[in-house]
Every structure is written in structure tokens, then in C-alpha cells.
Amino acid sequence: MSASTTGAPTRADVTAARERALAGGDASRWPGKMAVRDRLRVLFDPGTFVEDGLLASVAADGLPADGVVTGVGRVDGRRVAVIAHDFTVKAGSWGERTCEKQIRILERADRDLLPVVYLVDSAGGRLTDQMGFFPGRRGASAIFHLQVRLSGRVPQICCLHGPSAAGGAYMPAFCDWVGMVEHNASMYLASPRVAEKVTGERTTLEEMGGAQMHASVSGCGDEVFGSDWETVSAARLLLSYLPDDYRSSPARAEPVPPERVLGEVVPPDPNQAYDVRDVIEGVVDAGTFFEIKARWAREIVVGLARLEGRVVGLVANQPDVRSGAIFVDSADKAARFVSMCDAYGIPLVFLQDVPGFMVGVDVERQGIIRHGAKLIAAMSSAEVPKFTVVLRKAYAAGYYAMCAPGFEPRATLALPTATIGPMAAEASVNAVYANKIAAIGDDGERAAYVAARTAEQEADVNLLRMGSDLVVDAVVAPGELRAELVARMNDADGWTRTTGRRHHLISPV
């Protein structure tokens, strides 16, 4: 039974209430899931967590801490706020006091500029307390309002351990990164049962809102992990790449040599596939590449790494997947990542090997122009130091979207394998001289004519010509690329943001 709230509680009453609140519900009913306070022990440095609102709903039976743990602890010595849902208490659902606790800690994060980690495991709004969590000024809508207010000002990282249902699904959506526990985590606006009632569609929770689906199809999840502790550990690691807030810089680390020597990784044949992550491993400090949304829109690779100890953001076309062309999803993926790096003062390196934006009826109907414009707008408006490296082909509007010289990168570098142009030389010849080529009846004469015109086109976009015309600032051998980038980033150390510019949020994909 709960302690009486009508008379003065004894010390024993208070101690018993605290013990009940700390115990939560029976976690053994959910095998394979860590109890919420065990998750917090993985997240925070030992002995640093200070909890708020432990005695929430102390007068109610079955509602220890009202199903959510909030407070501030330290991660590698840095103060970090937390919202952690207790799935053992009414399935982590939100009532009036659950919302109030979450709002209060977010208000503190807003006031003190604290990063926020969300350990989400909630069935959504508690319908038995619908007037408490739903309509008012201190209801769930205020939580989302504060998340948007914090966006781009402090890091917000979500570990999704279980469901994130109905309106509560927007809590992960407003975070900078979402790690999901396979087979346990899910995000959905309506359960399969509700969806069937409304639309007649029959599906499973895993198919509609499971971790693999969101990480590879919808893009709402960033990575999938096998357990609770792995997800929380990844969140701790990600925090090490991010600053405390938008006014500060990410911490530097001791430099580490790259994992491989960047030799002949990039093949000269523009149609030969290779994995651009091999290039990244030959440039950045060994073991530091933290890839983001690796399973979604795989034709572009984005992530954080360290270069001579400094945190950088990498945006790279992936020739190993769909030739590295930019599609609707890959444009969104890159745009959001660029926006995040700009918000947190992280320099950007663009690795170009792009045949252009994808063309055709399907992508036009999906709005490739609109999505491409989002990427170009995000890249163009980013004020952090930007550096462009043309690895091989840089064609059409894809060249623009990957930070062409007109968008003011600090430097445009090129490997000897680089080619820059509106399109491949042979494709250009077939476009310009289509009628003339069709009129040549002899196969040998036609081939010779095409070869001659192709040579002319190639000469026009020759790499030395690009250097002569100041399109590229330097042609760098692969083995020298890391040192060149390090030197140029050192020269940009005095960068400051334009005064008076409003700091922007990180728009959801």
C-alpha cells in the first residue's frame, strides 16, 4: 500500500516509498530487456546520476515514479540530461505527471543547454489519464515543442528499447540519432490492430514499425543493435563526437594513423565499382568512423570521424551501390546530416564520385527536384568549413549538390582519377552529335567519329585544364590526401559563425 498523504509521513513511510519507486515493476516479465535503472548505469559515469521526481504519484498504487525516470548525470565527465521510460510501469505509458516530469527536465536542458538522451520504451498515452497527458499546456504537445526548441542547440540522442507508439513516436523523430534494439524496438502511429480497424490492412508490428524496417526503409532509425546495452553504449560513443551545445566545439582526441594506406583504392575506370568506405578508412583516424543511417539510402555514406584528432563530418557518394547516383532518400539523408554538422560546428568533407541525380519517371514523381533542392539548400547554407574532394567522376547537378566550387568550399581537391563535367564524355557526344552519328552508315567510320568527338570532350574537361582554370585548387596523390586535408583544416581554425545569424534546428528527414 502507498503511504498516507493525509497525515505527516514518518521516516519509515518515506523510505518505503522511495524503495518502491526505485524498484519499479517486475522486469522479469520481459526477458531479454534491461531494467530502466540498469540502462542508466550503462549510460552514466558511476555515482553521477541525480534524479528528479522520484516520488511522482507516490499516492497511487502501481505507478512507481509515474513510469519515467528523469534527471542529470555525467557521461565521460559531461553533464547530460535523461528521460528514461520504465516499461515495467503501465508499459511506460504517459500520464499527467509523466508529461510534467519530462517537460521539467527538458526545460532545464533548455535553460542550462544540456545534451539530452532519451531511453524510450513507451506504449504511448495512458488513456485512463487522457485529460492529463493529452490536451493541456503541460501535456505531450509541450514535450515536442521543447524538443524542437532544443534541436540544433544541444545534441538529442534516442535509444529506442521498446515501443514508441502513437503521438509518442514523434519523440525519437525529433532526435539527432535513433538507435533501435532489434525485435524489441518499434515506432508506429497506430498499432496493427488499430490499422486493421481503420484501413482493413493486416500486418505485423515488425513489418509496420520494427527496427529493421525503420533503419532500412523509412529512414526513421539510424542503426539496429542486438541488445539494450549495445544501444546505450553507442549513444555514449556518439556523444563523444558532439559538443555540449551549439556554442562549443567537439572535444579533440589524440591523433591516430589511418587504418589503411590510401593507394590504388579508386579505380580509373569510371564504371568500376568500389567501396568508398575504403577511401574513408585511408583518410581518417583508425577506428573512428561512426557511420549514420548505414542501412538506408546506401548510395550515399554519411558519418562522423576524427581527422588528426579533430571531429569531421563526411558525405561520400558510394559507387558500390547504384553507382553512387543521388536518389530521393539519399538527398534527404545527406541534407539532414549536413544540417546537423552545421548546427554543431563540425567541418564537412565531401567525397565526390557521382554520376548525377537519378533520372526517370519514378524519381520525378517522387519529387527528386524538391528533395535535391533540400540537399543543395542545406549544403549551401552550412557555414562550417567545407572541403570538397573529387575522387573520380563529378557529373551534372550531382557535382553541385556535393559542394561544387560555386558553393564556396574552403578548397576543392582532386585525385588524379578525377573528371568534372556536365556528363560523361561519351554520353555528351551522343547527346550533341546524335543526328550526325545516326547519319553515318559505316560502322567503322561511325566508331571513329564517336571516338574523335569523345577525345575532344575529354580534352575540354581534362584535369590539368581544371587546375589551369582554377576549378580545382590542387591535384593530390591518394597517399597525400589526409595530410592535405589536415593542413587545410588547420588553416580554418579561426572560423566563426556569421554574427546575428539565427541558429537553425535540425529538420527531421
PDB file of N, CA and C in Angstrom, residues 47-130:
ATOM      1  N   GLY A  47      27.910   6.702 -10.115  1.00  0.00           N
ATOM      2  CA  GLY A  47      27.644   7.585  -8.994  1.00  0.00           C
ATOM      3  C   GLY A  47      27.346   9.028  -9.347  1.00  0.00           C
ATOM      4  N   THR A  48      27.082   9.319 -10.619  1.00  0.00           N
ATOM      5  CA  THR A  48      26.894  10.729 -11.010  1.00  0.00           C
ATOM      6  C   THR A  48      25.444  11.102 -11.274  1.00  0.00           C
ATOM      7  N   PHE A  49      24.530  10.132 -11.326  1.00  0.00           N
ATOM      8  CA  PHE A  49      23.150  10.448 -11.701  1.00  0.00           C
ATOM      9  C   PHE A  49      22.389  11.019 -10.516  1.00  0.00           C
ATOM     10  N   VAL A  50      21.779  12.186 -10.735  1.00  0.00           N
ATOM     11  CA  VAL A  50      20.934  12.833  -9.731  1.00  0.00           C
ATOM     12  C   VAL A  50      19.517  12.868 -10.283  1.00  0.00           C
ATOM     13  N   GLU A  51      18.606  12.197  -9.592  1.00  0.00           N
ATOM     14  CA  GLU A  51      17.249  12.002 -10.123  1.00  0.00           C
ATOM     15  C   GLU A  51      16.286  13.084  -9.640  1.00  0.00           C
ATOM     16  N   ASP A  52      15.343  13.421 -10.503  1.00  0.00           N
ATOM     17  CA  ASP A  52      14.257  14.340 -10.151  1.00  0.00           C
ATOM     18  C   ASP A  52      12.933  13.586 -10.122  1.00  0.00           C
ATOM     19  N   GLY A  53      12.041  13.990  -9.232  1.00  0.00           N
ATOM     20  CA  GLY A  53      10.669  13.485  -9.263  1.00  0.00           C
ATOM     21  C   GLY A  53      10.508  12.021  -8.960  1.00  0.00           C
ATOM     22  N   LEU A  54      11.372  11.462  -8.141  1.00  0.00           N
ATOM     23  CA  LEU A  54      11.285  10.038  -7.830  1.00  0.00           C
ATOM     24  C   LEU A  54       9.942   9.680  -7.213  1.00  0.00           C
ATOM     25  N   LEU A  55       9.387  10.569  -6.398  1.00  0.00           N
ATOM     26  CA  LEU A  55       8.157  10.257  -5.673  1.00  0.00           C
ATOM     27  C   LEU A  55       6.889  10.662  -6.431  1.00  0.00           C
ATOM     28  N   ALA A  56       7.017  10.912  -7.721  1.00  0.00           N
ATOM     29  CA  ALA A  56       5.823  11.231  -8.507  1.00  0.00           C
ATOM     30  C   ALA A  56       4.789  10.124  -8.359  1.00  0.00           C
ATOM     31  N   SER A  57       3.538  10.507  -8.155  1.00  0.00           N
ATOM     32  CA  SER A  57       2.412   9.569  -7.999  1.00  0.00           C
ATOM     33  C   SER A  57       2.632   8.606  -6.833  1.00  0.00           C
ATOM     34  N   VAL A  58       3.305   9.077  -5.788  1.00  0.00           N
ATOM     35  CA  VAL A  58       3.575   8.216  -4.644  1.00  0.00           C
ATOM     36  C   VAL A  58       2.282   7.755  -3.983  1.00  0.00           C
ATOM     37  N   ALA A  59       1.222   8.536  -4.151  1.00  0.00           N
ATOM     38  CA  ALA A  59      -0.048   8.176  -3.520  1.00  0.00           C
ATOM     39  C   ALA A  59      -0.832   7.147  -4.320  1.00  0.00           C
ATOM     40  N   ALA A  60      -0.366   6.814  -5.507  1.00  0.00           N
ATOM     41  CA  ALA A  60      -1.101   5.882  -6.367  1.00  0.00           C
ATOM     42  C   ALA A  60      -0.418   4.525  -6.354  1.00  0.00           C
ATOM     43  N   ASP A  61      -1.202   3.487  -6.272  1.00  0.00           N
ATOM     44  CA  ASP A  61      -0.655   2.138  -6.343  1.00  0.00           C
ATOM     45  C   ASP A  61      -0.284   1.814  -7.794  1.00  0.00           C
ATOM     46  N   GLY A  62       0.840   1.113  -7.981  1.00  0.00           N
ATOM     47  CA  GLY A  62       1.202   0.615  -9.301  1.00  0.00           C
ATOM     48  C   GLY A  62       1.790   1.653 -10.225  1.00  0.00           C
ATOM     49  N   LEU A  63       2.215   2.817  -9.697  1.00  0.00           N
ATOM     50  CA  LEU A  63       2.789   3.861 -10.556  1.00  0.00           C
ATOM     51  C   LEU A  63       4.121   4.378  -9.996  1.00  0.00           C
ATOM     52  N   PRO A  64       5.093   3.511  -9.742  1.00  0.00           N
ATOM     53  CA  PRO A  64       6.373   3.982  -9.219  1.00  0.00           C
ATOM     54  C   PRO A  64       7.003   5.029 -10.141  1.00  0.00           C
ATOM     55  N   ALA A  65       7.304   6.201  -9.591  1.00  0.00           N
ATOM     56  CA  ALA A  65       7.913   7.319 -10.328  1.00  0.00           C
ATOM     57  C   ALA A  65       7.085   7.720 -11.543  1.00  0.00           C
ATOM     58  N   ASP A  66       5.831   7.284 -11.583  1.00  0.00           N
ATOM     59  CA  ASP A  66       4.913   7.511 -12.698  1.00  0.00           C
ATOM     60  C   ASP A  66       5.467   7.019 -14.036  1.00  0.00           C
ATOM     61  N   GLY A  67       6.307   5.995 -13.975  1.00  0.00           N
ATOM     62  CA  GLY A  67       6.712   5.309 -15.205  1.00  0.00           C
ATOM     63  C   GLY A  67       7.797   6.000 -16.009  1.00  0.00           C
ATOM     64  N   VAL A  68       8.473   7.004 -15.433  1.00  0.00           N
ATOM     65  CA  VAL A  68       9.568   7.642 -16.169  1.00  0.00           C
ATOM     66  C   VAL A  68      10.615   8.133 -15.172  1.00  0.00           C
ATOM     67  N   VAL A  69      11.880   7.953 -15.530  1.00  0.00           N
ATOM     68  CA  VAL A  69      12.992   8.411 -14.709  1.00  0.00           C
ATOM     69  C   VAL A  69      13.633   9.600 -15.411  1.00  0.00           C
ATOM     70  N   THR A  70      13.782  10.700 -14.689  1.00  0.00           N
ATOM     71  CA  THR A  70      14.399  11.892 -15.263  1.00  0.00           C
ATOM     72  C   THR A  70      15.460  12.433 -14.315  1.00  0.00           C
ATOM     73  N   GLY A  71      16.419  13.152 -14.850  1.00  0.00           N
ATOM     74  CA  GLY A  71      17.476  13.737 -14.041  1.00  0.00           C
ATOM     75  C   GLY A  71      18.681  14.066 -14.882  1.00  0.00           C
ATOM     76  N   VAL A  72      19.813  14.303 -14.210  1.00  0.00           N
ATOM     77  CA  VAL A  72      21.059  14.680 -14.874  1.00  0.00           C
ATOM     78  C   VAL A  72      22.193  13.835 -14.307  1.00  0.00           C
ATOM     79  N   GLY A  73      23.023  13.330 -15.190  1.00  0.00           N
ATOM     80  CA  GLY A  73      24.224  12.606 -14.788  1.00  0.00           C
ATOM     81  C   GLY A  73      25.391  13.047 -15.649  1.00  0.00           C
ATOM     82  N   ARG A  74      26.484  12.324 -15.559  1.00  0.00           N
ATOM     83  CA  ARG A  74      27.660  12.674 -16.350  1.00  0.00           C
ATOM     84  C   ARG A  74      28.049  11.512 -17.261  1.00  0.00           C
ATOM     85  N   VAL A  75      28.389  11.864 -18.504  1.00  0.00           N
ATOM     86  CA  VAL A  75      28.882  10.910 -19.490  1.00  0.00           C
ATOM     87  C   VAL A  75      30.290  11.353 -19.861  1.00  0.00           C
ATOM     88  N   ASP A  76      31.277  10.561 -19.489  1.00  0.00           N
ATOM     89  CA  ASP A  76      32.681  10.962 -19.667  1.00  0.00           C
ATOM     90  C   ASP A  76      32.931  12.340 -19.067  1.00  0.00           C
ATOM     91  N   GLY A  77      32.322  12.576 -17.913  1.00  0.00           N
ATOM     92  CA  GLY A  77      32.524  13.826 -17.195  1.00  0.00           C
ATOM     93  C   GLY A  77      31.637  14.976 -17.627  1.00  0.00           C
ATOM     94  N   ARG A  78      30.841  14.803 -18.685  1.00  0.00           N
ATOM     95  CA  ARG A  78      29.992  15.876 -19.197  1.00  0.00           C
ATOM     96  C   ARG A  78      28.571  15.734 -18.663  1.00  0.00           C
ATOM     97  N   ARG A  79      27.950  16.845 -18.288  1.00  0.00           N
ATOM     98  CA  ARG A  79      26.570  16.806 -17.787  1.00  0.00           C
ATOM     99  C   ARG A  79      25.613  16.500 -18.941  1.00  0.00           C
ATOM    100  N   VAL A  80      24.725  15.538 -18.702  1.00  0.00           N
ATOM    101  CA  VAL A  80      23.753  15.104 -19.704  1.00  0.00           C
ATOM    102  C   VAL A  80      22.424  14.843 -19.010  1.00  0.00           C
ATOM    103  N   ALA A  81      21.350  15.385 -19.555  1.00  0.00           N
ATOM    104  CA  ALA A  81      20.004  15.126 -19.029  1.00  0.00           C
ATOM    105  C   ALA A  81      19.454  13.848 -19.639  1.00  0.00           C
ATOM    106  N   VAL A  82      18.529  13.214 -18.924  1.00  0.00           N
ATOM    107  CA  VAL A  82      17.963  11.961 -19.422  1.00  0.00           C
ATOM    108  C   VAL A  82      16.465  11.906 -19.181  1.00  0.00           C
ATOM    109  N   ILE A  83      15.779  11.296 -20.123  1.00  0.00           N
ATOM    110  CA  ILE A  83      14.392  10.842 -19.974  1.00  0.00           C
ATOM    111  C   ILE A  83      14.408   9.351 -20.255  1.00  0.00           C
ATOM    112  N   ALA A  84      14.020   8.546 -19.264  1.00  0.00           N
ATOM    113  CA  ALA A  84      14.074   7.087 -19.401  1.00  0.00           C
ATOM    114  C   ALA A  84      12.738   6.485 -18.995  1.00  0.00           C
ATOM    115  N   HIS A  85      12.037   5.893 -19.938  1.00  0.00           N
ATOM    116  CA  HIS A  85      10.729   5.294 -19.660  1.00  0.00           C
ATOM    117  C   HIS A  85      10.906   3.943 -18.984  1.00  0.00           C
ATOM    118  N   ASP A  86      10.066   3.691 -17.998  1.00  0.00           N
ATOM    119  CA  ASP A  86      10.096   2.418 -17.274  1.00  0.00           C
ATOM    120  C   ASP A  86       8.987   1.529 -17.817  1.00  0.00           C
ATOM    121  N   PHE A  87       9.361   0.564 -18.658  1.00  0.00           N
ATOM    122  CA  PHE A  87       8.382  -0.304 -19.318  1.00  0.00           C
ATOM    123  C   PHE A  87       7.652  -1.203 -18.333  1.00  0.00           C
ATOM    124  N   THR A  88       8.166  -1.333 -17.091  1.00  0.00           N
ATOM    125  CA  THR A  88       7.504  -2.193 -16.109  1.00  0.00           C
ATOM    126  C   THR A  88       6.339  -1.488 -15.412  1.00  0.00           C
ATOM    127  N   VAL A  89       6.188  -0.184 -15.664  1.00  0.00           N
ATOM    128  CA  VAL A  89       5.119   0.591 -15.022  1.00  0.00           C
ATOM    129  C   VAL A  89       4.129   1.025 -16.098  1.00  0.00           C
ATOM    130  N   LYS A  90       3.003   0.337 -16.154  1.00  0.00           N
ATOM    131  CA  LYS A  90       1.966   0.657 -17.136  1.00  0.00           C
ATOM    132  C   LYS A  90       2.546   0.750 -18.549  1.00  0.00           C
ATOM    133  N   ALA A  91       3.482  -0.162 -18.873  1.00  0.00           N
ATOM    134  CA  ALA A  91       4.113  -0.233 -20.194  1.00  0.00           C
ATOM    135  C   ALA A  91       4.776   1.085 -20.590  1.00  0.00           C
ATOM    136  N   GLY A  92       5.247   1.836 -19.585  1.00  0.00           N
ATOM    137  CA  GLY A  92       5.917   3.100 -19.861  1.00  0.00           C
ATOM    138  C   GLY A  92       5.009   4.178 -20.412  1.00  0.00           C
ATOM    139  N   SER A  93       3.715   4.026 -20.228  1.00  0.00           N
ATOM    140  CA  SER A  93       2.759   4.978 -20.801  1.00  0.00           C
ATOM    141  C   SER A  93       2.830   6.326 -20.091  1.00  0.00           C
ATOM    142  N   TRP A  94       2.325   7.346 -20.783  1.00  0.00           N
ATOM    143  CA  TRP A  94       2.394   8.717 -20.283  1.00  0.00           C
ATOM    144  C   TRP A  94       1.074   9.137 -19.657  1.00  0.00           C
ATOM    145  N   GLY A  95       1.153   9.622 -18.423  1.00  0.00           N
ATOM    146  CA  GLY A  95       0.028  10.288 -17.783  1.00  0.00           C
ATOM    147  C   GLY A  95       0.394  11.737 -17.505  1.00  0.00           C
ATOM    148  N   GLU A  96      -0.393  12.387 -16.688  1.00  0.00           N
ATOM    149  CA  GLU A  96      -0.174  13.815 -16.428  1.00  0.00           C
ATOM    150  C   GLU A  96       1.194  14.064 -15.806  1.00  0.00           C
ATOM    151  N   ARG A  97       1.551  13.277 -14.783  1.00  0.00           N
ATOM    152  CA  ARG A  97       2.825  13.516 -14.122  1.00  0.00           C
ATOM    153  C   ARG A  97       4.003  13.013 -14.960  1.00  0.00           C
ATOM    154  N   THR A  98       3.793  11.985 -15.761  1.00  0.00           N
ATOM    155  CA  THR A  98       4.847  11.547 -16.685  1.00  0.00           C
ATOM    156  C   THR A  98       5.224  12.694 -17.607  1.00  0.00           C
ATOM    157  N   CYS A  99       4.211  13.358 -18.163  1.00  0.00           N
ATOM    158  CA  CYS A  99       4.474  14.510 -19.037  1.00  0.00           C
ATOM    159  C   CYS A  99       5.160  15.630 -18.267  1.00  0.00           C
ATOM    160  N   GLU A 100       4.666  15.900 -17.052  1.00  0.00           N
ATOM    161  CA  GLU A 100       5.231  17.000 -16.270  1.00  0.00           C
ATOM    162  C   GLU A 100       6.716  16.761 -15.982  1.00  0.00           C
ATOM    163  N   LYS A 101       7.085  15.531 -15.625  1.00  0.00           N
ATOM    164  CA  LYS A 101       8.488  15.232 -15.359  1.00  0.00           C
ATOM    165  C   LYS A 101       9.342  15.421 -16.615  1.00  0.00           C
ATOM    166  N   GLN A 102       8.829  14.976 -17.748  1.00  0.00           N
ATOM    167  CA  GLN A 102       9.589  15.111 -18.993  1.00  0.00           C
ATOM    168  C   GLN A 102       9.716  16.580 -19.394  1.00  0.00           C
ATOM    169  N   ILE A 103       8.642  17.330 -19.225  1.00  0.00           N
ATOM    170  CA  ILE A 103       8.683  18.759 -19.549  1.00  0.00           C
ATOM    171  C   ILE A 103       9.693  19.474 -18.663  1.00  0.00           C
ATOM    172  N   ARG A 104       9.697  19.163 -17.380  1.00  0.00           N
ATOM    173  CA  ARG A 104      10.601  19.865 -16.458  1.00  0.00           C
ATOM    174  C   ARG A 104      12.068  19.618 -16.800  1.00  0.00           C
ATOM    175  N   ILE A 105      12.413  18.369 -17.139  1.00  0.00           N
ATOM    176  CA  ILE A 105      13.826  18.110 -17.445  1.00  0.00           C
ATOM    177  C   ILE A 105      14.208  18.746 -18.781  1.00  0.00           C
ATOM    178  N   LEU A 106      13.283  18.805 -19.724  1.00  0.00           N
ATOM    179  CA  LEU A 106      13.574  19.473 -20.992  1.00  0.00           C
ATOM    180  C   LEU A 106      13.681  20.982 -20.809  1.00  0.00           C
ATOM    181  N   GLU A 107      12.880  21.539 -19.920  1.00  0.00           N
ATOM    182  CA  GLU A 107      13.014  22.964 -19.611  1.00  0.00           C
ATOM    183  C   GLU A 107      14.382  23.257 -18.996  1.00  0.00           C
ATOM    184  N   ARG A 108      14.841  22.346 -18.155  1.00  0.00           N
ATOM    185  CA  ARG A 108      16.171  22.532 -17.564  1.00  0.00           C
ATOM    186  C   ARG A 108      17.251  22.410 -18.639  1.00  0.00           C
ATOM    187  N   ALA A 109      17.093  21.437 -19.533  1.00  0.00           N
ATOM    188  CA  ALA A 109      18.062  21.298 -20.632  1.00  0.00           C
ATOM    189  C   ALA A 109      18.075  22.549 -21.498  1.00  0.00           C
ATOM    190  N   ASP A 110      16.901  23.146 -21.702  1.00  0.00           N
ATOM    191  CA  ASP A 110      16.789  24.367 -22.493  1.00  0.00           C
ATOM    192  C   ASP A 110      17.465  25.531 -21.776  1.00  0.00           C
ATOM    193  N   ARG A 111      17.281  25.612 -20.480  1.00  0.00           N
ATOM    194  CA  ARG A 111      17.849  26.712 -19.701  1.00  0.00           C
ATOM    195  C   ARG A 111      19.359  26.573 -19.552  1.00  0.00           C
ATOM    196  N   ASP A 112      19.824  25.346 -19.280  1.00  0.00           N
ATOM    197  CA  ASP A 112      21.247  25.125 -18.996  1.00  0.00           C
ATOM    198  C   ASP A 112      22.031  24.635 -20.210  1.00  0.00           C
ATOM    199  N   LEU A 113      21.362  24.451 -21.339  1.00  0.00           N
ATOM    200  CA  LEU A 113      21.972  23.914 -22.565  1.00  0.00           C
ATOM    201  C   LEU A 113      22.681  22.584 -22.286  1.00  0.00           C
ATOM    202  N   LEU A 114      21.876  21.598 -21.893  1.00  0.00           N
ATOM    203  CA  LEU A 114      22.380  20.256 -21.626  1.00  0.00           C
ATOM    204  C   LEU A 114      22.002  19.319 -22.767  1.00  0.00           C
ATOM    205  N   PRO A 115      22.925  18.484 -23.227  1.00  0.00           N
ATOM    206  CA  PRO A 115      22.520  17.405 -24.136  1.00  0.00           C
ATOM    207  C   PRO A 115      21.468  16.526 -23.465  1.00  0.00           C
ATOM    208  N   VAL A 116      20.607  15.909 -24.273  1.00  0.00           N
ATOM    209  CA  VAL A 116      19.547  15.063 -23.735  1.00  0.00           C
ATOM    210  C   VAL A 116      19.635  13.681 -24.376  1.00  0.00           C
ATOM    211  N   VAL A 117      19.595  12.652 -23.545  1.00  0.00           N
ATOM    212  CA  VAL A 117      19.485  11.273 -24.018  1.00  0.00           C
ATOM    213  C   VAL A 117      18.112  10.754 -23.636  1.00  0.00           C
ATOM    214  N   TYR A 118      17.416  10.180 -24.598  1.00  0.00           N
ATOM    215  CA  TYR A 118      16.082   9.617 -24.391  1.00  0.00           C
ATOM    216  C   TYR A 118      16.189   8.096 -24.457  1.00  0.00           C
ATOM    217  N   LEU A 119      15.831   7.412 -23.359  1.00  0.00           N
ATOM    218  CA  LEU A 119      15.757   5.949 -23.346  1.00  0.00           C
ATOM    219  C   LEU A 119      14.275   5.602 -23.445  1.00  0.00           C
ATOM    220  N   VAL A 120      13.822   5.397 -24.670  1.00  0.00           N
ATOM    221  CA  VAL A 120      12.388   5.344 -24.957  1.00  0.00           C
ATOM    222  C   VAL A 120      11.890   3.903 -24.934  1.00  0.00           C
ATOM    223  N   ASP A 121      10.806   3.705 -24.208  1.00  0.00           N
ATOM    224  CA  ASP A 121      10.180   2.381 -24.119  1.00  0.00           C
ATOM    225  C   ASP A 121       8.764   2.610 -23.605  1.00  0.00           C
ATOM    226  N   SER A 122       7.885   3.079 -24.485  1.00  0.00           N
ATOM    227  CA  SER A 122       6.581   3.568 -24.035  1.00  0.00           C
ATOM    228  C   SER A 122       5.454   3.146 -24.976  1.00  0.00           C
ATOM    229  N   ALA A 123       4.352   2.709 -24.375  1.00  0.00           N
ATOM    230  CA  ALA A 123       3.176   2.324 -25.159  1.00  0.00           C
ATOM    231  C   ALA A 123       2.347   3.520 -25.595  1.00  0.00           C
ATOM    232  N   GLY A 124       2.799   4.746 -25.240  1.00  0.00           N
ATOM    233  CA  GLY A 124       2.068   5.947 -25.654  1.00  0.00           C
ATOM    234  C   GLY A 124       1.276   6.544 -24.506  1.00  0.00           C
ATOM    235  N   GLY A 125       0.263   7.305 -24.861  1.00  0.00           N
ATOM    236  CA  GLY A 125      -0.538   7.978 -23.854  1.00  0.00           C
ATOM    237  C   GLY A 125      -1.337   6.999 -23.008  1.00  0.00           C
ATOM    238  N   ARG A 126      -1.451   7.310 -21.704  1.00  0.00           N
ATOM    239  CA  ARG A 126      -2.198   6.474 -20.771  1.00  0.00           C
ATOM    240  C   ARG A 126      -3.671   6.886 -20.862  1.00  0.00           C
ATOM    241  N   LEU A 127      -4.460   6.098 -21.532  1.00  0.00           N
ATOM    242  CA  LEU A 127      -5.839   6.501 -21.825  1.00  0.00           C
ATOM    243  C   LEU A 127      -6.694   6.651 -20.578  1.00  0.00           C
ATOM    244  N   THR A 128      -6.282   6.021 -19.478  1.00  0.00           N
ATOM    245  CA  THR A 128      -7.010   6.230 -18.220  1.00  0.00           C
ATOM    246  C   THR A 128      -6.729   7.605 -17.618  1.00  0.00           C
ATOM    247  N   ASP A 129      -5.760   8.314 -18.207  1.00  0.00           N
ATOM    248  CA  ASP A 129      -5.415   9.666 -17.746  1.00  0.00           C
ATOM    249  C   ASP A 129      -5.362  10.605 -18.953  1.00  0.00           C
ATOM    250  N   GLN A 130      -6.329  10.425 -19.871  1.00  0.00           N
ATOM    251  CA  GLN A 130      -6.244  11.140 -21.141  1.00  0.00           C
ATOM    252  C   GLN A 130      -6.346  12.656 -20.981  1.00  0.00           C
TER     253      GLN A 130
END
